[in-house]
mmCIF file of C-alpha atoms in Angstrom:
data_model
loop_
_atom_site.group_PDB
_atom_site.id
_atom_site.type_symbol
_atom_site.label_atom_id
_atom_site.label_comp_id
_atom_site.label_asym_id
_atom_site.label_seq_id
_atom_site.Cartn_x
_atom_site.Cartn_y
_atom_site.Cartn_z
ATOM 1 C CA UNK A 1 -24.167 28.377 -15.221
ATOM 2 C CA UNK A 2 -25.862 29.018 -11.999
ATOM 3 C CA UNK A 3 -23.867 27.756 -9.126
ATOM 4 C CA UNK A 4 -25.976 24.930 -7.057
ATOM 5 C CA UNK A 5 -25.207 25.567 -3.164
ATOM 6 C CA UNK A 6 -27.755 22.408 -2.603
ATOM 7 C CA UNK A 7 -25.556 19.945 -3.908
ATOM 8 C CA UNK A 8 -23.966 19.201 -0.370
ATOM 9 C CA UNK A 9 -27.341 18.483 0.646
ATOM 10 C CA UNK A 10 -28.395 15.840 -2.156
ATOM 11 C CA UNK A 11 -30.197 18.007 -4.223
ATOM 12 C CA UNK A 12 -29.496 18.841 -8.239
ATOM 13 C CA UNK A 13 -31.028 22.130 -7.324
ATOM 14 C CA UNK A 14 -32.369 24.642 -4.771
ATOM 15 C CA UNK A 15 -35.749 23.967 -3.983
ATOM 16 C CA UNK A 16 -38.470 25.897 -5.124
ATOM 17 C CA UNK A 17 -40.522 27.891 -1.862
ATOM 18 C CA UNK A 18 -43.789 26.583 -3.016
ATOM 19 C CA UNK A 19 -43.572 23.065 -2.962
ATOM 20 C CA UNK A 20 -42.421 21.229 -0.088
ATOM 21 C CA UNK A 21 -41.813 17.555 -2.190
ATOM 22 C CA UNK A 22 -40.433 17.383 -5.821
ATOM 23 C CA UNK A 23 -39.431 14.594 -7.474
ATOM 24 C CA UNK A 24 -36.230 16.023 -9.332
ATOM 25 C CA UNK A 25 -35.081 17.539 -6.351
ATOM 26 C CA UNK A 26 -33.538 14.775 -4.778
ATOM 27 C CA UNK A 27 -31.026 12.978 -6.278
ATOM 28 C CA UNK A 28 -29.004 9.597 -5.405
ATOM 29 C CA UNK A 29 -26.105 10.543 -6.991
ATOM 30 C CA UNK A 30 -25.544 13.655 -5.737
ATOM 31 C CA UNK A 31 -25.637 12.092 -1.663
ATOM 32 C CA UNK A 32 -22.695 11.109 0.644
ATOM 33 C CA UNK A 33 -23.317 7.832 2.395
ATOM 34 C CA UNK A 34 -26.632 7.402 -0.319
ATOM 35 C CA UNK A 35 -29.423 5.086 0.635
ATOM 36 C CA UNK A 36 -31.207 3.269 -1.717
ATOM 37 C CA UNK A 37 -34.658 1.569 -0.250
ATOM 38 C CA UNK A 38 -34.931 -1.367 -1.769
ATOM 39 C CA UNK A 39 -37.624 -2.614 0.384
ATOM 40 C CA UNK A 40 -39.737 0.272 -1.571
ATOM 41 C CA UNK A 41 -42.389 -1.727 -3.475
ATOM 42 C CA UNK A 42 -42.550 -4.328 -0.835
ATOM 43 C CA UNK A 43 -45.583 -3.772 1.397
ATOM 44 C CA UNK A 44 -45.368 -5.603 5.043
ATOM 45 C CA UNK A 45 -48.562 -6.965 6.555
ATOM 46 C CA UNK A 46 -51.431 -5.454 7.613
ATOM 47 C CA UNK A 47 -50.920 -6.786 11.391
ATOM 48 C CA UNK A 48 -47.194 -5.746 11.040
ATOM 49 C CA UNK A 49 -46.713 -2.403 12.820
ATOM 50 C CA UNK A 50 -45.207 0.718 10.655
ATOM 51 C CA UNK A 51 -42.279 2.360 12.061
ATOM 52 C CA UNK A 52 -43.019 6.159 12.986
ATOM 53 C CA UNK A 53 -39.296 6.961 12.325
ATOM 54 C CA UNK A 54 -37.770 8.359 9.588
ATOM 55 C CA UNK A 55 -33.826 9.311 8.236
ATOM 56 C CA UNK A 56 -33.221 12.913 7.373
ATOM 57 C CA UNK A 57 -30.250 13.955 5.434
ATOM 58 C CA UNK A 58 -28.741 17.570 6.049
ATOM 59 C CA UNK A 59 -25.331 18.899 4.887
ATOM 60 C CA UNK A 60 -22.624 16.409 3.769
ATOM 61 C CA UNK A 61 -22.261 13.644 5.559
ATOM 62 C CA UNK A 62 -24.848 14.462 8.213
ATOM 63 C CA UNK A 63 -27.638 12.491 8.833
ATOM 64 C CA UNK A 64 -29.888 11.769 11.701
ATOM 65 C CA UNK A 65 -33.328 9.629 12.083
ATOM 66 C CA UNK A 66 -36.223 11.830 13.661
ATOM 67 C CA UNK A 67 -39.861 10.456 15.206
ATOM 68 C CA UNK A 68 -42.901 10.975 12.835
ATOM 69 C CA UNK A 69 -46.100 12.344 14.079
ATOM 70 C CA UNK A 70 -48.984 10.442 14.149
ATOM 71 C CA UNK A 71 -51.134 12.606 11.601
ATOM 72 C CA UNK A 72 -48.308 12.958 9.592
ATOM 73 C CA UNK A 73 -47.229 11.081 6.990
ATOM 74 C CA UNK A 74 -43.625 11.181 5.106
ATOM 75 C CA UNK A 75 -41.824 10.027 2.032
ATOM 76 C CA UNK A 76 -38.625 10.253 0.814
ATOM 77 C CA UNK A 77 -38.047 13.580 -0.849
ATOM 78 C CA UNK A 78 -40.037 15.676 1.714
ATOM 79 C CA UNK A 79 -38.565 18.649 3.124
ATOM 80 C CA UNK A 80 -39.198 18.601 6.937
ATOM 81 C CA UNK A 81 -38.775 20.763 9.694
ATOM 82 C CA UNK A 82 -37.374 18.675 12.974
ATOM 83 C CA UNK A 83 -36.301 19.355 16.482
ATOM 84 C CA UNK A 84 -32.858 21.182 16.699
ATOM 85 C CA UNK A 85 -31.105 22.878 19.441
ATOM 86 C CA UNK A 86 -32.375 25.392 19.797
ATOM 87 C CA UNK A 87 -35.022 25.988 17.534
ATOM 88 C CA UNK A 88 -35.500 23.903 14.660
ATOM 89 C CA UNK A 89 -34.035 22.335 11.132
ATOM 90 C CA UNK A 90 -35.013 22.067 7.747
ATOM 91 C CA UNK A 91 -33.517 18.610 6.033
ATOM 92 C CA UNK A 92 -34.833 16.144 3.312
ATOM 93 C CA UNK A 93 -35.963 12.546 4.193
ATOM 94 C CA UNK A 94 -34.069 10.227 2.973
ATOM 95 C CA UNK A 95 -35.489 6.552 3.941
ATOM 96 C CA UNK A 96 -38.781 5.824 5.433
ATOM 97 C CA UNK A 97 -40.952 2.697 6.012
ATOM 98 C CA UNK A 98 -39.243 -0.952 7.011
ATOM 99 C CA UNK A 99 -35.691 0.039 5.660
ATOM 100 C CA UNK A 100 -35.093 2.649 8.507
ATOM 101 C CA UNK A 101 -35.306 -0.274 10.955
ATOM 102 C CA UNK A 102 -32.206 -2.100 8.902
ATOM 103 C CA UNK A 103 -30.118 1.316 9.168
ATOM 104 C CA UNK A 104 -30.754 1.359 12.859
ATOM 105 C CA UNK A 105 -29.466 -2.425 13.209
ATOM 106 C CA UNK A 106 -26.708 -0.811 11.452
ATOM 107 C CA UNK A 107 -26.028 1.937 13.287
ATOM 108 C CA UNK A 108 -26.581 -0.416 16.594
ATOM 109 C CA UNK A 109 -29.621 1.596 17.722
ATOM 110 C CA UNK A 110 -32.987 -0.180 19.101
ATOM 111 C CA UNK A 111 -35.789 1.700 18.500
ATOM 112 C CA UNK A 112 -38.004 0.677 21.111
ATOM 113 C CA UNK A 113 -35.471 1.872 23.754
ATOM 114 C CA UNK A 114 -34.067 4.976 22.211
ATOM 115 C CA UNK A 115 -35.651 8.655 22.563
ATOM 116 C CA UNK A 116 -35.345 10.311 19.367
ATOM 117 C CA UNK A 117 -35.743 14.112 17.711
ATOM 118 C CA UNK A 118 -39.275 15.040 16.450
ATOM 119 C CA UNK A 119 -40.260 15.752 12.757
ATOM 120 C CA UNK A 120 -42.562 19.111 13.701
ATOM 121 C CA UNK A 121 -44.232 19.469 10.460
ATOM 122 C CA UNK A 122 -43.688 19.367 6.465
ATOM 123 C CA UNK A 123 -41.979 22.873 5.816
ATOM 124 C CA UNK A 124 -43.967 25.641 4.850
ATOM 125 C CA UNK A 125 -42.916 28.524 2.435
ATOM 126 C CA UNK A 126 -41.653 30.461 4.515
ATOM 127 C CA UNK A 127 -39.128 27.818 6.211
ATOM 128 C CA UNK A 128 -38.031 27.115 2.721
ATOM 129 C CA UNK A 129 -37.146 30.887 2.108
ATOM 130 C CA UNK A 130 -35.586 31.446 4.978
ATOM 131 C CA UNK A 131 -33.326 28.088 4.197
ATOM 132 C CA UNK A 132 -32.268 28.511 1.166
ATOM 133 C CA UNK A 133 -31.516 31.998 2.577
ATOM 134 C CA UNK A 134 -29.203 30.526 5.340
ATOM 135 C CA UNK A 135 -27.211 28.170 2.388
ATOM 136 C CA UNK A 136 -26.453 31.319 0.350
ATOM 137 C CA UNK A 137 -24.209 32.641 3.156
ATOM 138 C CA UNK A 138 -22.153 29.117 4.264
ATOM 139 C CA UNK A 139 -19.260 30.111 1.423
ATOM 140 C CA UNK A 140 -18.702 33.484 2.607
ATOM 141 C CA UNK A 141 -19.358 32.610 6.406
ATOM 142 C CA UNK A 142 -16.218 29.905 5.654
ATOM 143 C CA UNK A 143 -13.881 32.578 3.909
ATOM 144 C CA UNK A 144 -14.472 35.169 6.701
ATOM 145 C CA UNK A 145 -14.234 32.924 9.748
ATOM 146 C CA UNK A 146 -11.039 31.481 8.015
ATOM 147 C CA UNK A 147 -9.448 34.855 7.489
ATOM 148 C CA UNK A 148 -10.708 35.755 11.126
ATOM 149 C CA UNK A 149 -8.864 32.674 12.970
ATOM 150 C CA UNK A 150 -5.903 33.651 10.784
ATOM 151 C CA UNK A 151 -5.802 36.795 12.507
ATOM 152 C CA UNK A 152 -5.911 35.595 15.676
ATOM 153 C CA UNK A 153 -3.013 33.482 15.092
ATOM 154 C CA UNK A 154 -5.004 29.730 15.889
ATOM 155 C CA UNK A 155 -3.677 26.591 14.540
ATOM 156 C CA UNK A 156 -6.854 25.704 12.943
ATOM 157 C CA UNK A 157 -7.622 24.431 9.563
ATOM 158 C CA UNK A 158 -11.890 25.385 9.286
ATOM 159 C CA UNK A 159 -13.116 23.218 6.656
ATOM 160 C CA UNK A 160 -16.862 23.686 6.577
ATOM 161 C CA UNK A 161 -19.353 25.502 7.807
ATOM 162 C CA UNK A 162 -23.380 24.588 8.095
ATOM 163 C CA UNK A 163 -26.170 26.924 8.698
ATOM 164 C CA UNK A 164 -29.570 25.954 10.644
ATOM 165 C CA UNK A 165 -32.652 25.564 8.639
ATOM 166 C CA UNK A 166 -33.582 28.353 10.762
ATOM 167 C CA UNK A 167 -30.307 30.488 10.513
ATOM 168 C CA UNK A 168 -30.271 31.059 14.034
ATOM 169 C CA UNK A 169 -27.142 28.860 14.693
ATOM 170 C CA UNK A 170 -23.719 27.675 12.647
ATOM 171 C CA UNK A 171 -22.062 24.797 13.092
ATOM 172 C CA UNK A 172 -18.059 25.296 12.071
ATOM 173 C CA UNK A 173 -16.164 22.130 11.417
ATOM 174 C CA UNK A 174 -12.320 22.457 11.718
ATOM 175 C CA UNK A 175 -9.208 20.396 12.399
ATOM 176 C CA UNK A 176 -6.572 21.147 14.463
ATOM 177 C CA UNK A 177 -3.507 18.652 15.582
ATOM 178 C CA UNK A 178 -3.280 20.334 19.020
ATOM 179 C CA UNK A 179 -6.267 22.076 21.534
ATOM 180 C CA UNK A 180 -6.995 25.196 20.481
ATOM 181 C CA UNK A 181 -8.817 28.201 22.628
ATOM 182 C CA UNK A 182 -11.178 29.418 19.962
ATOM 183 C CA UNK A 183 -13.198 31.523 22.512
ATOM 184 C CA UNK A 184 -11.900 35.078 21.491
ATOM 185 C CA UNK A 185 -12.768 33.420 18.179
ATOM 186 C CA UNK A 186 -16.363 32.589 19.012
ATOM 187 C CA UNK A 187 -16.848 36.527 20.174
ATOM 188 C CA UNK A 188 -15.671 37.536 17.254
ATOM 189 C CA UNK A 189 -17.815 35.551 14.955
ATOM 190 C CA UNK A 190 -20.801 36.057 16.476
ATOM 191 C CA UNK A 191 -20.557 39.553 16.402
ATOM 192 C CA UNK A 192 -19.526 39.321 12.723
ATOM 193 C CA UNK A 193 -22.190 36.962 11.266
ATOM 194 C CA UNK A 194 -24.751 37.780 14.134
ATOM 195 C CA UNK A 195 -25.548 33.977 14.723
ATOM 196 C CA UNK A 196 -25.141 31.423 18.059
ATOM 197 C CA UNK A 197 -21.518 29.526 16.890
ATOM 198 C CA UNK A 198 -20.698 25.978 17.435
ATOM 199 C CA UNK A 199 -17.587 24.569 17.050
ATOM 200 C CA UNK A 200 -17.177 21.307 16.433
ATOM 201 C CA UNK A 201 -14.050 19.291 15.768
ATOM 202 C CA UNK A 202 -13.404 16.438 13.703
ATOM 203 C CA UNK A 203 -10.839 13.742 12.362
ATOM 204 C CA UNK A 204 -8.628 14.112 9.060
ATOM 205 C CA UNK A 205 -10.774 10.953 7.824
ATOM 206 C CA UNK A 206 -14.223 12.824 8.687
ATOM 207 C CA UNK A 207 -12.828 15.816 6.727
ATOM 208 C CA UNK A 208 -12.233 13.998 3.999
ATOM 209 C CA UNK A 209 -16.050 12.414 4.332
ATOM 210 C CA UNK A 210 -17.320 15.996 4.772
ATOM 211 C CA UNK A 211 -15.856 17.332 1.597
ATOM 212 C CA UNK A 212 -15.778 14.101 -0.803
ATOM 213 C CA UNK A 213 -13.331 14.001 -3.305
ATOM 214 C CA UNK A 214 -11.688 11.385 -6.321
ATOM 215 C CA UNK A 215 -9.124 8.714 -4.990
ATOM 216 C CA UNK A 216 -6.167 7.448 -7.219
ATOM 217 C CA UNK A 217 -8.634 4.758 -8.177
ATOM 218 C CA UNK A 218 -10.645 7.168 -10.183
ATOM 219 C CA UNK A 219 -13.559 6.535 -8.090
ATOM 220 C CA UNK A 220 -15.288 8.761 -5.269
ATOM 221 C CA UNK A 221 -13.884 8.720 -1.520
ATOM 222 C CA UNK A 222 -15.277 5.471 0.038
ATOM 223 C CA UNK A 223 -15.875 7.352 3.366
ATOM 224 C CA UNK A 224 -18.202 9.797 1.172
ATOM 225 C CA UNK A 225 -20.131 7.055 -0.435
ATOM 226 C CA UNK A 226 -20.453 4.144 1.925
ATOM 227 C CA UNK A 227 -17.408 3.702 4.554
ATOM 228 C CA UNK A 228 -18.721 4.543 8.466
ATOM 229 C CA UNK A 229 -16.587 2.809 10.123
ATOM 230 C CA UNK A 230 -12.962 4.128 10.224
ATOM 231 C CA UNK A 231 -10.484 0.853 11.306
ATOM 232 C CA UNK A 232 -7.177 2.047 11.631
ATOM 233 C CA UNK A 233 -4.359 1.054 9.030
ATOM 234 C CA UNK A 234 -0.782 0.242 9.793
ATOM 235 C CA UNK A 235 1.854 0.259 7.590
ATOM 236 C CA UNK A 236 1.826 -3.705 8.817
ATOM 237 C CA UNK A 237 -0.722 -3.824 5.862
ATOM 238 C CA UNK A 238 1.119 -2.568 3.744
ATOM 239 C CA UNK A 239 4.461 -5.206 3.885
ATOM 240 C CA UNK A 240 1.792 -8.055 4.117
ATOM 241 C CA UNK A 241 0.887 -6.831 0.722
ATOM 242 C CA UNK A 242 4.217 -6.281 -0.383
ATOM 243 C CA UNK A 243 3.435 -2.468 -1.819
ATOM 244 C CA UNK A 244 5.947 0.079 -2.130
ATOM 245 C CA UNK A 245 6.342 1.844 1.386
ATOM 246 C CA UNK A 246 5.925 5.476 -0.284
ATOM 247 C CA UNK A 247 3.998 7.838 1.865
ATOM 248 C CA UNK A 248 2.675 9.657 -1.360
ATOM 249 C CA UNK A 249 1.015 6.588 -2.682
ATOM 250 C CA UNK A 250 -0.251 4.768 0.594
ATOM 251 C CA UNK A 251 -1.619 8.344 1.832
ATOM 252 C CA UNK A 252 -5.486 9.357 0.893
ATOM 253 C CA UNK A 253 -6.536 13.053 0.547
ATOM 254 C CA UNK A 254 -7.148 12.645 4.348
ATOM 255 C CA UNK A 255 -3.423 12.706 4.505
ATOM 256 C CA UNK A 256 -3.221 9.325 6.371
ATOM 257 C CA UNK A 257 -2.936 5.813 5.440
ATOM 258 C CA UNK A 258 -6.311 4.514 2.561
ATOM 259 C CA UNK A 259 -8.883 2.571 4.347
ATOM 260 C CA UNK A 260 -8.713 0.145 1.161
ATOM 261 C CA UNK A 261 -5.267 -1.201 2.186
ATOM 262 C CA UNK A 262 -7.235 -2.914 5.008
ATOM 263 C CA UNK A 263 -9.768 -4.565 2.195
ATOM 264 C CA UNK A 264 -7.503 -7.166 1.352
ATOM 265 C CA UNK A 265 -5.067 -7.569 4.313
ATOM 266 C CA UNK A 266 -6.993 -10.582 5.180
ATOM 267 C CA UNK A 267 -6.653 -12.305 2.162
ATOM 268 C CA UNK A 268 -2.974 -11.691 1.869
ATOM 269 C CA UNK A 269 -2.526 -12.812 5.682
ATOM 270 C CA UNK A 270 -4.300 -16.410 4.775
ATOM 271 C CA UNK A 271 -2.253 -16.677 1.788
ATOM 272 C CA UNK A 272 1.168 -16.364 3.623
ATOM 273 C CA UNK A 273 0.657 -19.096 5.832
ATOM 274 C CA UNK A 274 1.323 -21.300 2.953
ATOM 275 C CA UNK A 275 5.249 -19.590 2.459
ATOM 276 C CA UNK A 276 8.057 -20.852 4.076
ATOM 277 C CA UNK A 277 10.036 -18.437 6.585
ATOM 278 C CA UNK A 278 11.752 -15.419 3.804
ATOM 279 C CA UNK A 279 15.165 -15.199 6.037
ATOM 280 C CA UNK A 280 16.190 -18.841 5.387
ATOM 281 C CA UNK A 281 18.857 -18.928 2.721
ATOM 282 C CA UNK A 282 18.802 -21.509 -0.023
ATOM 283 C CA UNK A 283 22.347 -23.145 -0.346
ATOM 284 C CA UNK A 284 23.536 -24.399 -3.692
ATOM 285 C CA UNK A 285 26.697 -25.277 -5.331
ATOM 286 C CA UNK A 286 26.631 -22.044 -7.448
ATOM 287 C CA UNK A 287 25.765 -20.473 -3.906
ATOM 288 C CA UNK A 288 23.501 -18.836 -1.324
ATOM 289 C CA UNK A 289 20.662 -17.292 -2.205
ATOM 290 C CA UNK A 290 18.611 -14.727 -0.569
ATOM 291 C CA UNK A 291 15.101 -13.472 -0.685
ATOM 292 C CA UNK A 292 14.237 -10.296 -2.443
ATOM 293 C CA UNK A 293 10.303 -9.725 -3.640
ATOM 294 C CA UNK A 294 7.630 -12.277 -3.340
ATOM 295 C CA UNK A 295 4.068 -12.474 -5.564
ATOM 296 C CA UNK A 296 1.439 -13.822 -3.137
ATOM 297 C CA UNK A 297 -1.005 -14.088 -5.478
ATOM 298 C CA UNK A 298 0.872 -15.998 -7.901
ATOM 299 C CA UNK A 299 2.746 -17.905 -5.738
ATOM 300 C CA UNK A 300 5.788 -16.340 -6.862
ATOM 301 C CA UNK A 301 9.092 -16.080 -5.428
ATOM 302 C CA UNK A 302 12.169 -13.794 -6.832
ATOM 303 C CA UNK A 303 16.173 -14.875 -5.060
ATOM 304 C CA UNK A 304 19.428 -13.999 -6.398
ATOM 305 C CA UNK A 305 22.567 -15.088 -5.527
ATOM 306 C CA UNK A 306 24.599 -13.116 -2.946
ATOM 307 C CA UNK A 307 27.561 -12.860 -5.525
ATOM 308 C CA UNK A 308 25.549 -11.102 -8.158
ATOM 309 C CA UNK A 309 22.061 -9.398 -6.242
ATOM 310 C CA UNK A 310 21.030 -7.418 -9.497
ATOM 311 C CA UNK A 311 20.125 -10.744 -10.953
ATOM 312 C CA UNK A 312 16.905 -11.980 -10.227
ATOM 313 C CA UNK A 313 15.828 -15.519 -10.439
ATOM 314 C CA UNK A 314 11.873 -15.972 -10.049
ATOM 315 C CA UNK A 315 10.758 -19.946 -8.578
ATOM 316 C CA UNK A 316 7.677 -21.146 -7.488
ATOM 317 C CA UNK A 317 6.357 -21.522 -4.304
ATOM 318 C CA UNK A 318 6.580 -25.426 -4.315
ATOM 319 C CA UNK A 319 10.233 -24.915 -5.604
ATOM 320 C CA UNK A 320 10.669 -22.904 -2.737
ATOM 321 C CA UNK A 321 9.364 -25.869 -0.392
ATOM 322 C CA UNK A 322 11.596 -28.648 -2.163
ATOM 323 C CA UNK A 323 14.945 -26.721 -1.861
ATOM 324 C CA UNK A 324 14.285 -25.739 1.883
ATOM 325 C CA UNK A 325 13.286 -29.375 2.293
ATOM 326 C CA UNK A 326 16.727 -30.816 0.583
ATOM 327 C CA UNK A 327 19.054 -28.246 2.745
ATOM 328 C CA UNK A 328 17.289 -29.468 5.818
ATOM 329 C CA UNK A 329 18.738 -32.984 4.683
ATOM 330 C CA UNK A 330 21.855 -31.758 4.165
ATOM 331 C CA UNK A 331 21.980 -31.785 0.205
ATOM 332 C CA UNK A 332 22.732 -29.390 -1.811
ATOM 333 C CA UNK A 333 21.221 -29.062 -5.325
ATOM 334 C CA UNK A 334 23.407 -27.586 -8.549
ATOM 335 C CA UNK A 335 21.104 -24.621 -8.582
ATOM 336 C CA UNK A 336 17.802 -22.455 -8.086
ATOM 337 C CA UNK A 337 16.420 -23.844 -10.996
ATOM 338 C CA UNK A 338 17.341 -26.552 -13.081
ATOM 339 C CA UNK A 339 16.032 -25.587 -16.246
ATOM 340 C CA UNK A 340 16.400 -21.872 -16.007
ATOM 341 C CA UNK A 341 18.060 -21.576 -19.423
ATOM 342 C CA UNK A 342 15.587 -23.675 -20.661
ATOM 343 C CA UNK A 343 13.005 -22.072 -19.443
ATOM 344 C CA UNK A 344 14.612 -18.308 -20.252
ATOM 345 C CA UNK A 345 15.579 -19.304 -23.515
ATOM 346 C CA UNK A 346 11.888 -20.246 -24.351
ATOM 347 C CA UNK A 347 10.179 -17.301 -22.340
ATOM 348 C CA UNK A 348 12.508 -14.848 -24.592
ATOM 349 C CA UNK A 349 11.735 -16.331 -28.090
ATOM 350 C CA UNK A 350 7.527 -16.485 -27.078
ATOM 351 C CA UNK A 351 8.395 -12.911 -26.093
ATOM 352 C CA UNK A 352 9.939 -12.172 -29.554
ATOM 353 C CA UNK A 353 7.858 -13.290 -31.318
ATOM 354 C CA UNK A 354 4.785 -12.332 -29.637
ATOM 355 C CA UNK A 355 6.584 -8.911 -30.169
ATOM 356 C CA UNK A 356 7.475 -9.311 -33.663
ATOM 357 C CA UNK A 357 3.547 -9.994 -34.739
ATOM 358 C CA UNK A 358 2.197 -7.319 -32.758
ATOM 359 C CA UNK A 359 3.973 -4.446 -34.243
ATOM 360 C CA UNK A 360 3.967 -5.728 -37.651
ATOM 361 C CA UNK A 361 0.856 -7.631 -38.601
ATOM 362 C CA UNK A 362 -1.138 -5.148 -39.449
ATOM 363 C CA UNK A 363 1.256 -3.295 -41.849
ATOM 364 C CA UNK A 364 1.969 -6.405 -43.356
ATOM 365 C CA UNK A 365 -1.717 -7.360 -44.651
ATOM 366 C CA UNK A 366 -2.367 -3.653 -45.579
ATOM 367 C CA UNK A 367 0.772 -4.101 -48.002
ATOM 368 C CA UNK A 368 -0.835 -7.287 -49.346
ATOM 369 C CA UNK A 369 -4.201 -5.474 -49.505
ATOM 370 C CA UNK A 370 -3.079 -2.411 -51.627
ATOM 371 C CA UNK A 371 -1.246 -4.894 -54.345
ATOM 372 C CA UNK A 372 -4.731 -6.505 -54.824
ATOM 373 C CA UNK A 373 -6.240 -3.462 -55.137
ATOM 374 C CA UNK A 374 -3.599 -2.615 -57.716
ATOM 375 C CA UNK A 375 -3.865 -5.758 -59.974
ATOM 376 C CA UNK A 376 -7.904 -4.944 -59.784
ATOM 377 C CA UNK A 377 -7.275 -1.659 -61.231
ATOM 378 C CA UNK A 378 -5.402 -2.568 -64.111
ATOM 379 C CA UNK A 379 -7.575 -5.375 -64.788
ATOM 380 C CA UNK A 380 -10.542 -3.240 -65.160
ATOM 381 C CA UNK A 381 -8.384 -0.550 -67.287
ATOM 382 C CA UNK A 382 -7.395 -3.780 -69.799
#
């Protein structure tokens, strides 16, 4: 199977040099940070001006919006050539029409005031050629310049690499935890790959955006398919939600703390202004108790006694309240729970028997099915 180098770029191909729009070439599920325009097959009034600006998608996570030409008119798919420094880019729009003006209220950006990069023109055959030209060599340009900072001893991890549309210029993306003087490096690679190098450093969480990956979840990276904005998480978040304080599970392939431990921190933080304060004891006559795990979202709370910690007794939240409230008034009930053999006794029978049916049901009405079949046999053999 031929290897697709266009697949960081959206596409579920190269493109062909003769065309400069196909259909099948772009392809939403093949983009980081996808688009869909939804506002497609809505037409704005006559009287309502169109916007002359347009988003173009280039390697990864990359993306930039780029003024349209008056005689020129885009949709998505195109493959356009737009202002770079220097010379110029090749990159496939993504969004045009009304729904580029909701990504720049996104984004913060007001049209009207900002000066943006021009679309030149529609790419012609040749631009194509030489582009799909430039992609071929991003792997190996990666390996060497890798082995090449190794040599030179840097402290650099060089993650990707991008070429211009026009392969005059490549753009190396690395991470490094300290500064690093790359300029012997630069010499080095541009004699070796005979192109202008930039280097350009980024984050542990933009690496991880670059690349794209699977999460624990089983799902894509949420900074490759929609995340922008990168909050910072504390481990704060992760006590508020009562989860396990194990670096291996709280860490993302970015190496730091997952961005989705801040999704519900705000939900958790509402819910425990309803619990009472975790370092008050509850006195009984069997004892003091002490606080071990709580359920938030059940409204759950586990004590044991300080005489025998391994046992765990689980109360409610309201339980919780009324003990708290009766040591405050100086009385003491007989225990946690008053009807916790009651209560265990029935859980453990339910449990049983739940247990009981489940394993056996199923054998049990085969058995009773293959005696039936029996007496049918040797009714039809009398």
């Amino acid at each position: 199977m031929e290897k697709n180098n266009f697949i960081s770029r959206g596409c579920r191909c190269a493109p062909r040099p003769n065309t400069t729009r196909q259909e099948e070439l772009h392809a939403h599920s093949c983009t980081k940070l996808n688009v869909f325009n939804w506002l497609d097959n809505i037409k704005p009034p006559k009287s309502y001006p169109s916007l002359d600006i347009v988003e173009v998608r280039f390697k990864n996570s990359r993306k930039d919006f780029f003024k349209v030409p008056e005689d020129l008119t885009l949709e998505e798919g195109d493959i356009v050539a737009v202002e770079a420094s220097p010379g110029h880019d090749i990159g496939i729009v993504t969004i045009a029409g009304e729904i580029v003006n909701l990504q720049l209220k996104k984004k913060k950006t007001d049209y009207r005031t900002t000066e943006f990069k021009k679309v030149y023109r529609k790419a012609k055959v040749s631009d194509i050629e030489k582009w799909v030209a430039a992609v071929e060599l991003e792997e190996q340009t990666m390996h060497g310049s890798r082995e090449t900072a190794s040599d030179l001893n840097l402290q650099m991890k060089i993650s990707d690499v991008e070429y211009q549309g026009d392969k005059t210029k490549a753009i190396f993306y690395y991470t490094a935890d300290e500064r690093v003087d790359f300029r012997e490096l630069i010499k080095v690679l541009a004699e070796k790959f005979n192109v202008r190098i930039e280097m350009r450093q980024i984050g542990m969480r933009q690496e991880a955006s670059r690349l794209g990956g699977i999460g624990s979840c089983g799902r894509e990276l949420c900074c490759a398919t929609w995340l922008t904005n990168f909050r910072s998480v504390s481990t704060n978040a992760a006590r508020t939600q009562q989860l396990s304080l194990n670096p291996q599970k709280l860490a993302g392939q970015c190496s730091k703390l997952k961005c989705c431990i801040n999704y519900e921190n705000d939900c958790y933080l509402d819910a425990l202004k309803d619990y009472p304060d975790t370092e008050v004891l509850l006195e009984t006559k069997k004892g003091k108790a002490f606080h071990q795990k709580t359920d938030i979202l059940r409204n759950i709370m586990w004590y044991s006694y300080q005489d025998n910690p391994s046992n765990f007794v689980n109360l409610t939240l309201e339980r919780v309240k009324e003990i708290q409230d009766l040591n405050r008034k100086k009385i003491v009930p007989d225990e946690l729970r008053p009807d916790d053999s009651s209560e265990t006794a029935i859980t453990q029978e339910q449990g049983k028997g739940y247990e009981e049916d489940s394993l056996t049901r199923f054998d049990k009405q085969k058995s009773g099915d293959k005696k039936k079949k029996r007496r049918n046999k040797s009714r039809k053999k009398r």
